[in-house]
Coordinates of C-alpha atoms and ligand atoms in Angstrom, one line a residue:
M1 CA 105.5 87.1 88.6
T2 CA 105.8 87.2 92.4
G3 CA 108.2 84.9 94.0
T4 CA 108.0 83.0 97.3
A5 CA 109.7 83.9 100.4
G6 CA 110.9 81.6 103.4
T7 CA 110.0 81.5 107.1
L8 CA 109.6 85.2 108.2
F9 CA 105.9 84.4 109.3
T10 CA 104.0 81.4 110.6
F11 CA 100.6 81.9 109.1
E12 CA 97.3 80.3 109.9
D13 CA 94.3 80.6 107.6
T14 CA 91.0 80.2 109.5
Y15 CA 89.2 82.7 107.1
V16 CA 90.4 81.0 104.0
R17 CA 89.5 77.5 105.3
E18 CA 86.2 78.4 107.0
L19 CA 84.8 81.1 104.8
G20 CA 84.9 79.9 101.0
G21 CA 82.6 82.2 99.1
L22 CA 83.8 85.3 100.9
Y23 CA 86.9 85.7 99.0
E24 CA 89.0 85.3 95.6
R25 CA 92.5 83.8 95.8
W26 CA 94.8 86.4 94.2
A27 CA 98.4 87.4 94.1
P28 CA 100.0 90.9 94.8
A29 CA 101.3 92.9 91.9
S30 CA 105.0 93.2 91.5
V31 CA 106.5 96.6 92.1
P32 CA 109.8 98.1 90.5
A33 CA 111.8 99.4 93.3
P34 CA 110.5 98.7 96.9
Q35 CA 112.1 100.8 99.6
L36 CA 111.0 100.6 103.3
L37 CA 109.7 103.9 104.5
V38 CA 108.6 103.0 108.1
L39 CA 108.7 99.8 110.1
N40 CA 106.7 99.5 113.2
E41 CA 109.0 97.7 115.5
Q42 CA 106.6 97.6 118.2
V43 CA 104.0 95.7 116.2
A44 CA 106.7 93.6 114.7
G45 CA 107.8 92.9 118.2
E46 CA 104.2 91.9 119.6
L47 CA 104.1 89.5 116.5
G48 CA 107.3 88.0 117.3
L49 CA 108.7 88.9 113.9
D50 CA 112.4 89.2 113.2
V51 CA 113.0 92.9 112.8
D52 CA 116.3 92.7 111.0
A53 CA 114.7 90.2 108.6
L54 CA 111.9 92.5 107.9
R55 CA 114.2 95.1 107.0
G56 CA 116.1 92.9 104.9
P57 CA 115.3 92.3 101.0
E58 CA 113.4 89.3 101.6
G59 CA 111.2 91.1 104.2
V60 CA 110.8 94.1 102.1
A61 CA 109.9 91.9 99.1
V62 CA 107.0 90.4 101.3
L63 CA 105.8 93.6 102.7
A64 CA 105.8 95.3 99.0
G65 CA 104.0 92.4 97.7
N66 CA 107.0 91.2 95.4
A67 CA 107.1 87.7 97.3
V68 CA 104.3 85.7 98.7
P69 CA 105.6 84.3 102.0
E70 CA 105.6 80.7 102.6
G71 CA 102.4 79.4 104.2
S72 CA 100.4 82.4 102.9
T73 CA 97.2 82.0 100.7
P74 CA 96.5 85.8 99.8
V75 CA 93.0 86.4 99.1
A76 CA 90.8 89.5 98.3
Q77 CA 88.1 89.5 100.7
A78 CA 84.4 90.0 99.5
Y79 CA 82.1 92.4 101.1
A80 CA 79.2 94.8 100.2
G81 CA 78.5 98.0 101.9
H82 CA 76.4 101.1 102.1
Q83 CA 78.5 104.0 100.9
F84 CA 76.8 107.3 102.1
G85 CA 73.6 105.5 102.4
G86 CA 73.5 104.0 98.9
Y87 CA 73.9 100.2 98.8
S88 CA 76.7 98.5 96.7
P89 CA 76.3 94.8 96.5
R90 CA 79.9 94.0 95.7
L91 CA 82.7 96.0 97.0
G92 CA 85.5 93.8 98.3
D93 CA 89.3 94.4 98.5
G94 CA 89.8 96.1 95.3
R95 CA 93.5 96.9 96.0
A96 CA 94.1 94.8 99.2
L97 CA 94.9 91.3 100.1
L98 CA 94.8 89.2 103.2
L99 CA 98.1 87.4 103.5
G100 CA 97.0 85.4 106.4
E101 CA 96.7 85.3 110.2
L102 CA 99.4 85.5 112.8
I103 CA 99.3 84.8 116.6
D104 CA 100.9 87.4 118.7
A105 CA 102.7 87.0 122.1
Q106 CA 99.7 87.2 124.0
G107 CA 98.0 84.5 121.8
R108 CA 95.7 87.0 119.8
R109 CA 94.8 86.1 116.3
L110 CA 95.7 89.1 113.9
D111 CA 95.2 89.5 110.2
L112 CA 98.2 90.6 108.1
H113 CA 97.0 92.6 105.2
L114 CA 98.5 94.5 102.3
K115 CA 96.8 97.6 100.9
G116 CA 97.9 99.1 97.6
S117 CA 99.0 95.7 96.3
G118 CA 97.4 95.8 92.8
R119 CA 94.1 95.5 91.3
T120 CA 92.1 92.5 92.2
P121 CA 88.7 91.0 90.9
F122 CA 87.0 93.6 93.0
A123 CA 88.9 96.7 91.6
R124 CA 86.1 97.9 89.5
G125 CA 87.6 101.1 87.9
G126 CA 90.3 101.5 90.4
D127 CA 94.1 101.0 89.7
G128 CA 94.6 98.9 92.7
K129 CA 97.3 101.3 94.0
A130 CA 98.0 103.6 97.0
A131 CA 100.1 106.7 97.4
V132 CA 102.8 107.2 100.0
G133 CA 101.0 110.2 101.5
P134 CA 97.8 108.3 102.4
M135 CA 99.6 105.2 103.5
L136 CA 101.8 107.2 105.8
R137 CA 98.8 108.9 107.1
E138 CA 97.1 105.7 107.8
H139 CA 100.1 104.7 109.7
L140 CA 100.3 107.9 111.8
M141 CA 96.7 107.9 112.5
G142 CA 96.5 104.3 113.6
E143 CA 99.4 104.8 115.8
A144 CA 97.9 107.9 117.4
M145 CA 94.7 106.2 118.1
H146 CA 96.6 103.2 119.5
A147 CA 98.6 105.6 121.9
L148 CA 95.2 107.1 123.0
G149 CA 94.0 103.7 123.9
I150 CA 91.4 103.6 121.2
P151 CA 91.0 100.2 119.4
T152 CA 92.4 100.3 116.0
T153 CA 94.1 98.5 113.2
R154 CA 97.8 99.3 113.0
A155 CA 100.4 99.6 110.3
L156 CA 103.4 97.2 110.4
A157 CA 105.1 99.0 107.6
V158 CA 104.8 101.3 104.8
I159 CA 106.8 100.5 101.6
A160 CA 107.5 102.9 98.7
T161 CA 107.1 101.0 95.6
G162 CA 109.2 103.2 93.1
E163 CA 106.2 103.6 91.0
Q164 CA 104.4 106.8 90.1
I165 CA 100.6 106.5 90.4
A166 CA 98.2 108.7 88.7
R167 CA 95.8 110.8 91.1
D168 CA 95.3 114.6 90.7
T169 CA 99.0 114.7 89.8
L170 CA 101.5 111.8 89.6
L171 CA 102.4 110.6 93.1
P172 CA 104.9 108.2 94.5
G173 CA 103.2 104.8 95.2
A174 CA 103.1 102.7 98.5
V175 CA 102.0 99.6 100.0
L176 CA 100.7 99.5 103.6
A177 CA 101.1 96.2 105.6
R178 CA 98.6 96.4 108.4
V179 CA 97.5 94.2 111.2
A180 CA 93.9 94.0 112.6
S181 CA 92.2 91.7 114.9
S182 CA 90.2 90.8 111.7
H183 CA 89.0 92.5 108.6
L184 CA 85.4 91.3 109.2
R185 CA 83.0 94.3 108.4
V186 CA 79.4 95.1 108.6
G187 CA 79.6 94.8 104.9
T188 CA 80.9 91.3 105.1
F189 CA 77.7 90.2 106.8
Q190 CA 75.7 92.2 104.2
Y191 CA 77.5 90.4 101.3
A192 CA 77.0 86.9 103.0
A193 CA 73.3 87.7 103.6
A194 CA 72.7 89.0 100.0
R195 CA 74.0 85.8 98.7
G196 CA 71.0 84.1 100.3
D197 CA 73.3 81.1 101.5
A198 CA 72.2 80.4 105.1
D199 CA 75.2 78.1 105.6
L200 CA 77.5 80.8 104.6
L201 CA 76.1 83.4 106.7
R202 CA 76.1 81.0 109.7
R203 CA 79.8 80.1 109.0
L204 CA 80.6 83.8 109.0
A205 CA 78.7 84.5 112.2
D206 CA 80.4 81.6 113.9
H207 CA 83.7 82.7 112.7
A208 CA 83.1 86.2 114.2
I209 CA 81.8 84.8 117.4
A210 CA 85.0 82.7 117.8
R211 CA 87.3 85.6 117.0
H212 CA 85.6 88.6 118.7
H213 CA 82.7 87.9 120.8
P214 CA 83.5 84.3 122.4
A215 CA 80.9 84.8 125.2
A216 CA 78.2 84.8 122.6
A217 CA 78.9 81.2 121.8
D218 CA 77.3 80.1 125.2
A219 CA 74.4 82.5 125.0
P220 CA 70.9 81.2 124.5
S221 CA 70.6 83.0 121.1
R222 CA 74.2 83.1 120.0
Y223 CA 73.6 85.2 116.9
L224 CA 71.6 87.8 119.0
A225 CA 74.3 87.8 121.3
L226 CA 76.8 88.5 118.5
L227 CA 74.8 91.5 117.5
D228 CA 74.7 92.6 121.1
G229 CA 78.5 92.3 121.4
V230 CA 79.0 94.3 118.2
V231 CA 76.5 97.0 119.3
D232 CA 78.5 97.3 122.7
A233 CA 82.0 97.4 121.0
Q234 CA 81.0 100.1 118.5
A235 CA 79.3 102.2 121.2
S236 CA 82.4 102.2 123.2
L237 CA 84.5 102.8 120.1
V238 CA 82.6 105.7 118.8
A239 CA 82.4 107.3 122.5
R240 CA 86.3 107.1 122.4
W241 CA 86.5 108.8 119.2
M242 CA 84.0 111.6 120.2
L243 CA 86.0 112.2 123.5
V244 CA 89.2 113.0 121.4
G245 CA 87.6 114.8 118.6
F246 CA 88.1 112.0 116.0
I247 CA 86.2 112.2 112.8
H248 CA 86.5 109.0 110.7
G249 CA 85.1 110.7 107.6
V250 CA 83.7 107.9 105.8
M251 CA 81.6 105.7 108.0
N252 CA 80.3 103.3 105.3
T253 CA 79.2 100.0 106.4
D254 CA 82.1 98.4 104.8
N255 CA 84.4 100.6 107.1
M256 CA 82.7 99.3 110.2
T257 CA 84.4 96.3 112.0
I258 CA 82.8 93.6 113.9
S259 CA 85.7 93.6 116.3
G260 CA 85.2 97.2 117.3
E261 CA 88.4 98.4 115.9
T262 CA 88.8 101.6 113.9
I263 CA 89.5 100.8 110.5
D264 CA 90.2 102.4 106.9
Y265 CA 91.8 105.7 107.7
G266 CA 91.0 107.7 104.6
P267 CA 89.8 111.3 104.9
C268 CA 89.8 111.1 108.8
A269 CA 91.1 113.9 110.9
F270 CA 90.9 115.3 114.4
M271 CA 88.7 118.3 114.9
D272 CA 90.5 121.6 115.9
A273 CA 87.9 124.0 117.1
F274 CA 84.9 122.3 118.8
D275 CA 81.8 122.2 116.5
P276 CA 79.7 119.3 116.1
A277 CA 78.9 120.1 112.4
T278 CA 82.6 119.7 111.5
V279 CA 83.2 117.8 108.3
F280 CA 86.7 117.4 106.6
S281 CA 86.0 115.2 103.7
S282 CA 85.8 116.8 100.3
I283 CA 83.2 114.4 99.2
D284 CA 80.9 114.6 102.4
H285 CA 78.7 117.4 101.0
G286 CA 75.7 116.6 103.1
G287 CA 77.7 116.2 106.3
R288 CA 76.5 112.7 106.9
Y289 CA 79.6 111.8 108.6
A290 CA 80.2 115.0 110.5
Y291 CA 81.6 114.8 113.9
G292 CA 78.2 115.1 115.7
N293 CA 76.5 112.6 113.4
Q294 CA 79.0 109.7 114.2
P295 CA 76.9 108.2 117.0
P296 CA 73.7 107.9 114.9
V297 CA 75.5 106.8 112.0
A298 CA 76.9 104.0 113.9
Q299 CA 73.5 103.0 115.1
W300 CA 72.3 103.1 111.4
N301 CA 75.2 100.9 110.4
L302 CA 74.4 98.5 113.1
A303 CA 70.8 98.2 112.0
R304 CA 72.2 97.1 108.6
L305 CA 74.2 94.3 110.6
A306 CA 71.0 93.4 112.5
E307 CA 69.2 93.0 109.1
A308 CA 71.8 90.7 107.7
L309 CA 71.8 88.6 110.9
L310 CA 67.9 88.3 111.0
P311 CA 67.8 84.9 109.3
L312 CA 70.0 83.4 111.8
I313 CA 68.2 84.8 114.7
D314 CA 64.7 83.4 114.1
D315 CA 63.0 81.8 111.3
D316 CA 60.1 83.9 111.9
T317 CA 61.3 87.3 110.5
D318 CA 59.1 89.5 112.5
A319 CA 60.1 87.8 115.8
A320 CA 63.8 88.2 114.7
A321 CA 63.2 91.9 114.0
E322 CA 61.5 92.4 117.1
V323 CA 64.3 91.3 119.3
A324 CA 67.2 92.6 117.1
T325 CA 65.5 96.0 117.2
D326 CA 65.5 95.8 121.2
I327 CA 69.3 95.4 121.1
L328 CA 69.7 98.2 118.6
R329 CA 67.5 100.5 120.8
A330 CA 70.1 100.0 123.5
F331 CA 73.0 101.7 121.3
P332 CA 72.2 105.3 122.4
D333 CA 72.2 104.6 126.2
R334 CA 75.3 102.3 125.8
Y335 CA 77.1 105.1 123.9
R336 CA 76.0 107.8 126.2
A337 CA 77.1 105.8 129.1
A338 CA 80.6 105.3 127.8
W339 CA 80.8 108.9 126.6
A340 CA 79.8 110.4 130.0
A341 CA 82.2 108.1 131.8
G342 CA 85.1 109.3 129.6
M343 CA 84.0 112.9 130.1
R344 CA 84.0 112.4 133.7
A345 CA 87.6 111.0 133.5
K346 CA 88.6 114.1 131.3
L347 CA 87.2 116.5 133.9
G348 CA 88.4 114.7 137.0
L349 CA 84.9 114.2 138.4
G350 CA 85.2 110.8 139.9
A351 CA 81.8 109.0 140.5
A352 CA 78.7 110.2 138.5
H353 CA 76.6 113.0 139.9
D354 CA 73.2 114.1 138.6
D355 CA 74.4 117.4 137.4
D356 CA 77.4 116.3 135.6
S357 CA 75.7 116.4 132.2
V358 CA 74.9 120.0 132.6
L359 CA 78.4 120.9 133.6
V360 CA 79.9 118.9 130.5
D361 CA 77.3 120.3 128.1
D362 CA 77.9 123.9 129.3
L363 CA 81.7 123.4 128.7
L364 CA 81.1 122.2 125.2
S365 CA 78.8 125.1 124.4
L366 CA 81.5 127.5 125.6
L367 CA 84.0 125.7 123.4
Q368 CA 81.7 126.1 120.5
A369 CA 80.9 129.7 121.3
H370 CA 84.4 130.8 121.6
R371 CA 85.8 128.3 118.7
V372 CA 88.3 126.8 121.1
D373 CA 90.5 123.9 120.2
L374 CA 89.2 120.9 121.8
T375 CA 92.5 119.1 122.7
S376 CA 94.1 122.2 124.0
A377 CA 91.1 123.2 126.1
F378 CA 90.9 119.8 127.9
R379 CA 94.5 119.5 128.3
S380 CA 94.7 123.0 130.0
L381 CA 92.2 122.2 132.7
S382 CA 94.5 120.3 135.0
A383 CA 96.7 123.6 135.4
V384 CA 93.6 125.4 136.4
L385 CA 93.1 122.9 139.3
L386 CA 96.7 123.5 140.2
G387 CA 96.2 127.3 140.4
D388 CA 97.5 128.2 136.9
G389 CA 94.5 129.2 134.9
G390 CA 96.5 131.2 132.4
Q391 CA 96.5 129.0 129.4
A392 CA 92.8 128.0 129.8
Q393 CA 91.7 131.7 130.1
A394 CA 94.0 132.6 127.0
L395 CA 92.3 129.8 125.0
F396 CA 88.9 131.2 126.0
A397 CA 90.0 134.9 125.2
G398 CA 89.7 135.9 128.9
S399 CA 85.9 135.1 128.7
A400 CA 84.0 135.7 132.1
D401 CA 81.7 132.8 131.1
F402 CA 84.6 130.5 131.1
D403 CA 85.8 131.8 134.6
A404 CA 82.2 131.3 136.0
W405 CA 82.1 127.7 134.4
A406 CA 85.6 126.9 135.8
D407 CA 84.5 128.0 139.3
R408 CA 81.5 125.6 139.2
W409 CA 83.7 122.8 138.0
Q410 CA 86.3 123.2 140.6
Q411 CA 83.6 123.2 143.3
R412 CA 82.3 119.9 141.7
V413 CA 85.9 118.4 141.7
A414 CA 86.4 119.3 145.4
T415 CA 83.3 116.9 146.2
T416 CA 85.6 114.1 145.0
S417 CA 87.7 112.7 147.9
A418 CA 91.0 112.7 145.8
D419 CA 93.6 115.6 146.3
V420 CA 94.0 118.0 143.4
A421 CA 97.3 116.9 142.4
T422 CA 96.1 113.3 142.0
V423 CA 93.0 114.6 140.1
A424 CA 95.2 116.8 137.8
A425 CA 97.4 113.8 137.2
G426 CA 94.5 111.6 136.3
M427 CA 93.2 114.1 133.9
D428 CA 96.6 114.5 132.2
A429 CA 96.5 110.8 131.6
V430 CA 93.5 111.0 129.6
N431 CA 93.5 114.4 127.9
P432 CA 96.3 114.1 125.2
A433 CA 98.7 117.1 124.6
Y434 CA 99.8 115.6 121.3
I435 CA 97.5 114.5 118.5
P436 CA 98.0 114.5 114.8
R437 CA 96.9 118.0 114.3
N438 CA 95.8 118.8 110.7
H439 CA 98.4 121.4 109.9
L440 CA 101.2 119.2 111.2
V441 CA 99.9 116.1 109.5
E442 CA 99.8 118.0 106.1
E443 CA 103.2 119.3 106.6
A444 CA 104.6 115.9 107.5
L445 CA 103.1 114.2 104.5
A446 CA 104.0 116.9 102.0
A447 CA 107.7 116.5 103.1
A448 CA 107.5 112.7 102.9
T449 CA 106.0 112.9 99.5
A450 CA 108.9 115.0 98.5
G451 CA 111.4 112.6 100.0
D452 CA 112.0 113.9 103.4
L453 CA 110.7 111.7 106.2
G454 CA 112.1 113.9 109.1
P455 CA 108.8 115.8 109.9
F456 CA 106.8 112.6 109.7
S457 CA 109.2 110.9 112.1
R458 CA 109.0 113.7 114.7
L459 CA 105.2 113.9 114.5
L460 CA 104.9 110.0 114.8
D461 CA 107.1 110.3 117.8
A462 CA 104.9 113.0 119.5
V463 CA 101.7 111.3 118.9
T464 CA 102.8 107.9 120.1
R465 CA 103.5 109.4 123.5
P466 CA 100.6 111.8 123.6
F467 CA 100.0 112.4 127.5
E468 CA 103.5 113.2 128.5
I469 CA 104.7 116.7 128.1
R470 CA 108.2 116.8 126.5
P471 CA 110.3 119.8 126.2
G472 CA 111.0 120.7 122.6
L473 CA 107.7 119.6 121.4
E474 CA 105.6 122.9 122.0
R475 CA 104.6 123.2 118.4
Y476 CA 103.0 119.8 118.5
A477 CA 100.7 120.8 121.4
A478 CA 99.8 124.2 119.9
P479 CA 96.5 124.9 118.1
A480 CA 96.6 125.4 114.4
P481 CA 97.6 128.9 113.4
D482 CA 94.6 131.2 112.6
T483 CA 95.6 131.1 108.9
F484 CA 95.0 127.3 108.6
V485 CA 91.2 127.4 107.8
G486 CA 88.9 125.4 105.5
Y487 CA 90.9 122.1 105.8
Q488 CA 89.8 119.5 103.6
T489 CA 90.6 115.7 103.3
F490 CA 90.3 113.6 100.3
C491 CA 89.1 110.0 99.5
G492 CA 91.3 109.8 96.5
T493 CA 93.9 107.5 98.2
Ligands
AMP1 P1 87.5 102.9 101.0 O1 86.8 104.2 100.7 O2 89.1 103.2 100.9 O3 87.2 102.2 102.2 O4 87.2 102.0 99.7 C1 86.0 101.7 99.3 C2 86.2 100.6 98.1 O5 87.0 101.0 97.0 C3 86.7 99.3 98.6 O6 86.1 98.3 97.9 C4 88.2 99.5 98.0 O7 88.9 98.2 97.9 C5 87.9 100.1 96.8 N1 89.1 101.0 96.1 C6 89.5 102.1 96.8 N2 90.6 102.7 96.1 C7 91.0 101.8 95.0 C8 91.8 101.7 94.2 N3 92.7 102.7 93.9 N4 91.7 100.6 93.4 C9 90.8 99.6 93.5 N5 90.0 99.6 94.4 C10 90.0 100.7 95.3
MG2 MG1 87.2 100.6 103.2

């Protein structure tokens, strides 16, 4: 049995009140020995939560699922989804619960959600549990993405449960408490549409408009405008992933949000050496979710959203499909525009020129040909502008091709009106020095699983201030050692 806890949170419950049919009420499982591993004081502060109370027994009990806070109606959310292209009509929160909605200091509505909180009616064969390593990984990745300015869900806390859970081996169990601007997914719309209940679908779309795309409410065709808003948000999001080398790893439609936030950090990882074919996930045999496939996969997922919305767009299905298709067709241009603007910032190019795409593509070809670390390469370029090309040349192994490219690039930068120091500083503000490099993530999670949180805390500190070089953090800015090859990530979270 779970107890109740007092006034740590002031919950609202618009999802539960407005979207009956899209959840099951459920209580979290009790765990034997909850212990707070990490508390995100920044997120707690933004939510106006009492950090000391969260660290206290009552706070930890709530974050672990041992107590349901007052005012919370925990629910497991229902959704469907295409997983690796195959449709599953009923996925849903198999091991997660929405506790409720909180309003933050800026007036934003945020879901508070537990992951790893026990089996739910959607658990199918799963045990409802999560392990310490993957939950700390989600915490770390989300904070890194947030610090990079990329929309994301964020962890509030990770709690060790004191349980051992069965994966390939026995692992320490954990519960992640996370906040998200919502947990509405493409798969939520697929689920509602498949129910054939037009009223439910309309309530869901209206809820999504109010929460994420309020401008759509006044559009001539509000549901078409909703689709347009999601297409835009996802085009921008995936462009930002691509600019930093982020590979989500499992871009199923149930892992794609309506808000445009990155969600469900499973087998995700940052690319080391640049190669569009990079895949880390051990189950992604066909490379469906490879780095370079992410933009077309996002568009494919959005087509599934469009299909779900068709009944709301027009009673005439053909007419609805035609207008929805027009919006979907805009995805590649929107993606490309967001990506090109980001690339111009990374290279200090200022306003767009016709030849920029050639310059950028040539750099990417060089990165791939010489197997150069993406993050280090971009970060090294500001020094080239300031007359110190040593690090960049070393990364490209002294290649004359790179020198020739760098000459062209510097000539192009000289066409901008800004002085080089300003351009270099602008580049350093968008090209991170510190990202969660795979070898460092593995090292930190292995230590944490064995009970030592030191390496995790240091890595978290590095990646949450990614742009500012700090003495003593040299190893966090260095590419993986040559011995670190064949990296694989696992879904068995
Ligand atoms: P994911 O790949 O983590 O996004 O999860 C896909 C689906 O599997 C979702 O419906 C999850 O709730 C469910 N799931 C994943 N792991 C478990 C687990 N250990 N127990 C129950 N359900 C799970
Ligand atoms: Mg998921």
